[in-house]
Short mmCIF file of C-alpha atoms in Angstrom, two decimals:
data_model
loop_
_atom_site.label_atom_id
_atom_site.label_comp_id
_atom_site.label_asym_id
_atom_site.label_seq_id
_atom_site.Cartn_x
_atom_site.Cartn_y
_atom_site.Cartn_z
CA MET F 1 129.68 114.28 72.53
CA HIS F 2 126.31 115.67 73.62
CA GLN F 3 124.91 115.40 70.09
CA TRP F 4 125.22 111.61 70.37
CA ALA F 5 124.01 111.34 73.96
CA THR F 6 120.49 112.61 73.26
CA PRO F 7 119.46 109.95 70.68
CA VAL F 8 121.08 107.19 72.75
CA VAL F 9 119.09 108.17 75.84
CA ALA F 10 115.89 108.50 73.79
CA ALA F 11 116.38 104.99 72.39
CA ALA F 12 117.09 103.64 75.87
CA ALA F 13 113.87 105.20 77.16
CA ALA F 14 111.96 103.43 74.39
CA LEU F 15 113.53 100.11 75.42
CA VAL F 16 112.60 100.66 79.07
CA ARG F 17 109.01 101.38 78.05
CA GLN F 18 108.98 98.24 75.90
CA TYR F 19 110.34 96.24 78.86
CA PHE F 20 107.26 97.07 80.93
CA ILE F 21 104.68 96.92 78.13
CA GLU F 22 105.78 93.43 77.05
CA GLY F 23 105.66 92.12 80.63
CA PHE F 24 109.34 91.56 81.40
CA TYR F 25 108.68 92.97 84.86
CA PRO F 26 108.84 91.42 87.43
CA THR F 27 110.08 87.97 86.31
CA GLY F 28 112.77 89.06 83.84
CA VAL F 29 111.15 87.19 80.94
CA SER F 30 108.33 88.33 78.70
CA GLU F 31 104.91 87.57 80.20
CA PRO F 32 102.18 89.43 78.28
CA ALA F 33 99.81 89.14 81.24
CA ASP F 34 102.25 91.22 83.33
CA GLY F 35 102.38 94.09 80.85
CA LEU F 36 101.81 97.61 82.16
CA GLN F 37 101.98 101.19 80.90
CA PRO F 38 104.83 102.94 82.74
CA SER F 39 104.68 106.63 83.51
CA GLY F 40 107.39 108.95 82.29
CA ALA F 41 108.62 109.30 85.86
CA LEU F 42 109.08 105.53 86.13
CA VAL F 43 111.04 105.35 82.86
CA LYS F 44 113.26 108.17 84.10
CA ALA F 45 113.77 106.56 87.51
CA VAL F 46 114.75 103.21 85.96
CA MET F 47 117.38 104.74 83.69
CA LEU F 48 118.92 106.89 86.42
CA ASN F 49 118.88 104.00 88.89
CA GLY F 50 121.13 101.88 86.66
CA ALA F 51 123.61 104.59 85.65
CA ASP F 52 127.32 103.97 86.34
CA ASN F 53 129.68 106.37 88.04
CA MET F 54 132.06 108.04 85.60
CA GLU F 55 135.74 108.49 86.35
CA GLY F 56 137.82 111.45 85.33
CA PHE F 57 139.31 114.72 86.50
CA THR F 58 138.15 118.28 86.87
CA GLU F 59 139.65 121.28 85.10
CA VAL F 60 142.12 121.67 87.98
CA GLY F 61 143.20 118.03 87.93
CA LEU F 62 141.16 116.73 90.86
CA PRO F 63 139.04 113.55 90.58
CA ILE F 64 135.42 114.31 89.76
CA GLU F 65 132.84 113.78 92.45
CA PRO F 66 130.84 110.54 92.51
CA ALA F 67 127.34 110.68 91.06
CA PRO F 68 125.09 112.46 91.51
CA SER F 69 127.03 115.65 90.91
CA CYS F 70 126.90 118.80 88.83
CA ARG F 71 129.66 117.46 86.53
CA GLN F 72 128.33 114.02 85.62
CA GLY F 73 124.70 114.11 86.73
CA TYR F 74 123.68 110.59 87.74
CA GLY F 75 126.39 108.91 85.67
CA ARG F 76 126.64 107.00 82.40
CA LEU F 77 123.57 105.17 81.11
CA ASN F 78 123.66 101.38 81.61
CA LEU F 79 120.45 99.47 80.87
CA ALA F 80 122.06 96.13 81.75
CA ARG F 81 122.30 97.35 85.33
CA ALA F 82 118.93 99.09 85.26
CA LEU F 83 116.62 96.23 84.19
CA HIS F 84 116.15 92.80 85.73
CA LEU F 85 116.58 90.18 82.98
CA GLN F 86 117.06 86.47 83.55
CA ALA F 87 119.33 86.18 80.50
CA GLU F 88 121.55 89.08 81.59
CA VAL F 89 124.20 88.21 84.19
CA ALA F 90 124.93 91.86 84.99
CA SER F 91 121.30 92.68 85.74
CA PRO F 92 120.17 93.19 89.36
CA ALA F 93 119.09 90.14 91.36
CA ALA F 94 115.75 91.74 92.20
CA MET F 95 113.84 94.77 91.00
CA GLN F 96 110.78 96.34 92.59
CA VAL F 97 108.95 99.32 91.12
CA TYR F 98 106.07 101.49 92.32
CA ASP F 99 104.39 103.84 89.88
CA GLN F 100 101.93 106.72 90.17
CA VAL F 101 101.79 106.57 93.96
CA GLY F 102 100.16 109.65 95.50
CA ILE F 103 101.45 111.38 98.62
CA GLU F 104 100.45 114.53 100.52
CA THR F 105 102.29 116.94 102.80
CA GLY F 106 103.51 115.28 105.98
CA GLN F 107 102.65 111.79 104.77
CA LYS F 108 105.20 108.98 104.97
CA ILE F 109 105.21 105.77 102.95
CA GLU F 110 107.57 103.01 104.05
CA TYR F 111 108.80 99.94 102.18
CA CYS F 112 110.15 97.18 104.45
CA LEU F 113 113.21 95.51 102.92
CA HIS F 114 114.41 92.11 104.15
CA VAL F 115 118.03 91.49 103.13
CA ALA F 116 119.09 87.85 103.48
CA SER F 117 122.66 88.25 102.23
CA ALA F 118 124.95 91.23 101.75
CA THR F 119 123.90 93.31 98.75
CA GLN F 120 124.36 96.65 97.04
CA LEU F 121 121.02 98.42 97.26
CA ARG F 122 119.99 101.15 94.87
CA ALA F 123 116.77 103.11 94.97
CA THR F 124 115.65 106.06 92.86
CA LEU F 125 112.67 108.33 93.44
CA ALA F 126 111.37 110.53 90.61
CA TRP F 127 108.37 112.80 90.14
CA TYR F 128 107.10 115.55 87.85
CA ASP F 129 106.85 118.85 89.69
CA ARG F 130 104.33 121.65 89.28
CA PRO F 131 105.52 124.86 87.58
CA SER F 132 106.88 127.45 89.97
CA LEU F 133 106.46 131.21 89.93
CA LEU F 134 108.94 133.20 87.88
CA SER F 135 109.84 135.18 91.00
CA ALA F 136 110.40 132.07 93.17
CA ALA F 137 113.78 131.86 94.89
CA THR F 138 113.63 128.05 94.68
CA ASN F 139 111.92 126.42 91.72
CA LEU F 140 111.07 123.15 93.47
CA VAL F 141 107.36 123.27 94.40
CA ASN F 142 106.48 119.74 95.51
CA ASP F 143 109.36 118.49 97.64
CA LEU F 144 109.70 114.76 98.40
CA ASP F 145 112.46 113.00 100.33
CA LEU F 146 113.93 109.49 100.04
CA ILE F 147 115.45 108.09 103.24
CA LEU F 148 117.04 104.72 104.08
CA LEU F 149 116.49 103.66 107.69
CA GLY F 150 118.11 100.98 109.80
CA SER F 151 116.96 99.27 112.97
CA GLY F 152 115.40 101.70 115.42
CA ASP F 153 114.43 104.17 112.67
CA ILE F 154 118.03 105.39 112.45
CA PRO F 155 118.68 107.22 109.13
CA LEU F 156 121.49 105.52 107.21
CA GLN F 157 121.44 107.61 104.05
CA LEU F 158 119.52 110.50 102.52
CA GLY F 159 118.62 110.88 98.88
CA ASN F 160 121.41 112.03 96.53
CA LEU F 161 124.04 111.24 99.20
CA GLU F 162 123.29 114.53 100.92
CA LEU F 163 124.09 115.32 104.53
CA GLU F 164 120.79 117.20 104.66
CA ALA F 165 117.55 116.69 102.78
CA ASP F 166 117.69 117.74 99.11
CA ARG F 167 115.49 120.81 98.52
CA LEU F 168 116.37 121.40 94.84
CA ASN F 169 115.85 118.28 92.70
CA THR F 170 112.94 116.13 91.50
CA VAL F 171 115.08 112.98 91.58
CA GLU F 172 116.67 111.38 94.64
CA ARG F 173 118.86 108.28 94.54
CA LEU F 174 120.33 106.03 97.24
CA ASP F 175 123.29 103.70 96.76
CA ARG F 176 124.51 101.72 99.76
CA HIS F 177 125.99 98.36 100.69
CA LEU F 178 123.70 96.54 103.12
CA ASP F 179 124.43 93.67 105.46
CA PRO F 180 121.73 91.08 106.20
CA GLY F 181 118.87 92.50 108.23
CA LEU F 182 115.69 94.55 108.10
CA TYR F 183 115.69 98.02 106.57
CA ALA F 184 113.07 100.62 105.74
CA LEU F 185 112.95 102.77 102.64
CA ARG F 186 110.82 105.83 103.31
CA VAL F 187 109.28 108.34 100.92
CA GLU F 188 108.27 111.46 102.78
CA ALA F 189 106.38 114.50 101.50
CA HIS F 190 108.18 117.50 102.95
CA ARG F 191 106.00 119.99 101.07
CA VAL F 192 103.10 119.49 98.66
CA PRO F 193 101.10 122.75 98.75
CA ILE F 194 98.16 121.61 96.62
CA GLY F 195 96.57 118.17 96.55
CA SER F 196 98.87 115.17 96.23
CA GLN F 197 102.02 114.44 94.26
CA GLU F 198 102.46 111.21 92.28
CA PHE F 199 105.89 109.59 92.24
CA ALA F 200 107.72 106.57 90.86
CA LEU F 201 110.16 104.48 92.89
CA VAL F 202 112.64 101.86 91.68
CA ILE F 203 114.56 99.53 94.03
CA THR F 204 117.25 97.07 92.91
CA GLY F 205 119.46 94.64 94.81
CA ASP F 206 119.00 91.31 96.57
CA PHE F 207 116.04 91.83 98.90
CA LYS F 208 112.36 91.14 99.48
CA VAL F 209 109.64 93.65 100.33
CA SER F 210 107.44 92.34 103.15
CA GLN F 211 104.99 95.22 103.47
CA SER F 212 104.57 98.79 102.32
CA GLY F 213 102.19 101.71 102.39
CA PRO F 214 101.14 104.76 104.39
CA GLY F 215 101.18 104.25 108.14
CA VAL F 216 103.51 101.24 107.95
CA ASP F 217 106.33 101.18 110.50
CA CYS F 218 108.80 98.49 109.49
CA PHE F 219 110.29 98.17 112.97
CA VAL F 220 107.04 97.99 114.97
CA PRO F 221 104.81 94.93 114.41
CA PRO F 222 101.17 95.93 113.91
CA LEU F 223 98.86 95.38 116.89
CA HIS F 224 95.59 93.63 116.19
CA LEU F 225 92.69 93.75 118.65
CA HIS F 226 89.68 91.48 118.78
CA TYR F 227 87.06 90.41 121.30
CA ARG F 228 86.66 86.92 122.65
CA GLN F 229 84.17 85.54 125.15
CA HIS F 230 85.25 83.77 128.29
CA PRO F 231 83.81 80.23 128.28
CA LEU F 232 82.26 80.70 131.75
CA LEU F 233 81.10 84.28 131.33
CA HIS F 234 79.14 84.31 128.11
CA HIS F 235 77.63 87.68 128.90
CA ALA F 236 80.98 89.48 129.49
CA PRO F 237 83.42 89.45 126.55
CA TYR F 238 86.91 90.70 127.32
CA LEU F 239 89.54 92.20 125.06
CA GLN F 240 92.30 89.88 123.86
CA THR F 241 95.35 91.16 121.97
CA HIS F 242 98.14 89.58 120.04
CA LEU F 243 101.14 90.85 118.09
CA SER F 244 101.71 90.02 114.44
CA LEU F 245 105.31 88.89 114.64
CA PRO F 246 107.53 88.08 111.64
CA HIS F 247 106.87 84.34 112.06
CA PRO F 248 103.45 83.01 110.99
CA HIS F 249 102.28 82.07 114.50
CA ALA F 250 100.77 84.81 116.61
CA VAL F 251 101.46 84.80 120.34
CA PRO F 252 98.18 85.25 122.26
CA ILE F 253 98.02 86.83 125.68
CA PRO F 254 96.95 84.20 128.25
CA MET F 255 93.31 84.20 129.25
CA PRO F 256 92.84 86.02 132.57
CA PRO F 257 91.65 83.88 135.48
CA LEU F 258 88.23 84.34 137.00
CA LEU F 259 88.23 86.53 140.08
CA PHE F 260 84.97 85.07 141.39
CA PRO F 261 83.52 81.62 140.84
CA PRO F 262 80.50 81.51 138.59
CA ARG F 263 77.15 81.70 140.28
CA PRO F 264 75.33 78.39 140.62
CA ALA F 265 72.27 77.95 138.52
CA PRO F 266 69.09 78.96 140.39
CA ARG F 267 67.03 76.13 141.82
CA PRO F 268 63.67 75.53 140.19
CA PRO F 269 60.62 76.51 142.30
CA PRO F 270 58.97 73.64 144.23
CA GLU F 271 56.04 71.89 142.67
CA PRO F 272 52.68 73.13 144.06
CA THR F 273 50.94 70.67 146.40
CA ALA F 274 47.19 69.95 146.26
CA LEU F 275 45.19 71.35 149.19
CA PRO F 276 42.54 69.16 150.87
CA SER F 277 39.02 70.00 149.82
CA ARG F 278 36.66 71.50 152.41
CA ARG F 279 33.00 70.72 152.70
CA PRO F 280 30.63 73.67 153.02
#
């Protein structure tokens, strides 16, 4: 069986690469202007993200564990589920990829997902690790985590369906049914000893990404500050703030009232009067 699996997976990887080079992403139809060169990590993440769970039994007659597991890996390859194609009914409704994104130790990158209707969300994180020492107890050097968060920054699921963060693998996958609402998908660098680590991330389902990047908190609107002058006190600008809310109209803080009335304009000096001339 394994002798056939290797060429099938190699051919699938070539098709995934062709999908990106010929510009099928993100519309699902070929647009040469959208073509890009995917990294190996992105090709790997796409294939693993679309894999199906396999059914069967262990050597003692028990059902095998759901993917990912040591018996079936991440499942059976299924490109129809992995790639967004307009002509393919089984393809995901939406697909968002991020490639060659760098991250350093302690850094967090969030992707804000708006789900309008119930959907099955899948996300796969993949990266190429540095070589470890031969004497290392754990071979994972650069350790990244994938976390799905709900309202209030509450963790809903960790990568690879673990109860604790995965400290062994260079791939982490999430698979969860989501109700309508706002969610955050976070990539966190638990340990990157040297420099930064590049990663690839694939997200599929029915969703829209509103914002993403380092320092983004999906559940806290960003605060913008700017100065504005009071119309009656041109020499004393005060600080006005507003919150960037999800709707397009910002809500300004009302202008503070004047504590003291403005000073009246000074009166002009009186015109000088002519003095009577004196005879010597």
